[in-house]
XYZ file of C-alpha atoms in Angstrom:
65
model
C -38.430 12.650 4.271
C -35.901 15.707 4.934
C -33.266 17.554 2.305
C -30.344 15.817 4.315
C -31.782 12.203 3.996
C -32.943 12.987 0.917
C -29.561 14.706 -0.677
C -27.892 11.431 1.284
C -29.473 9.060 0.036
C -29.006 10.057 -3.970
C -25.340 10.261 -3.208
C -25.395 6.818 -2.629
C -27.371 4.959 -5.041
C -24.815 7.202 -7.064
C -22.143 6.139 -6.109
C -23.273 2.593 -5.807
C -24.265 3.645 -10.328
C -20.769 5.143 -10.805
C -18.862 1.799 -9.451
C -21.744 -0.942 -10.887
C -20.661 0.723 -14.250
C -16.548 0.740 -13.210
C -16.925 -2.824 -12.502
C -19.638 -4.128 -16.049
C -16.270 -2.036 -18.112
C -13.616 -3.917 -16.249
C -15.122 -6.700 -16.424
C -15.742 -6.150 -20.728
C -12.101 -5.086 -21.620
C -11.221 -7.595 -19.531
C -9.211 -5.967 -16.842
C -6.865 -7.780 -14.226
C -7.619 -11.409 -15.913
C -4.559 -11.368 -16.885
C -3.000 -11.395 -13.445
C -1.923 -14.355 -12.579
C -0.629 -14.998 -9.306
C 0.161 -18.270 -7.242
C 0.823 -17.829 -3.468
C 1.839 -20.873 -3.309
C 5.437 -19.515 -4.098
C 7.478 -18.542 -1.300
C 8.204 -14.661 -0.892
C 11.984 -14.035 -0.066
C 12.984 -10.496 0.833
C 15.618 -8.663 0.422
C 19.192 -9.584 2.294
C 19.446 -6.686 5.122
C 23.217 -3.381 3.489
C 25.705 -4.592 5.978
C 25.916 -1.886 8.761
C 28.654 1.232 8.690
C 31.243 0.202 10.944
C 31.513 1.912 13.882
C 33.579 4.719 14.337
C 36.793 3.852 16.202
C 36.859 5.295 19.668
C 39.735 8.522 20.734
C 42.247 7.875 22.733
C 42.228 8.358 26.433
C 44.247 11.207 27.816
C 47.682 10.860 29.549
C 47.870 11.065 32.759
C 48.784 14.861 34.397
C 52.192 13.769 36.117
């Protein structure tokens, strides 16, 4: 097995072990168990703010005589 493959395999095992330990700690301390989301409720978005008033058009120039 090449050296780079060994390093990648070691990194993969290390990451998997780290994630497993974090998940175990989270379960032990009950992290996330207090979250209660009710997906049956309708979520209403807040109303959009009113648009700003349109600027007045400049007055038309008077015709020259």
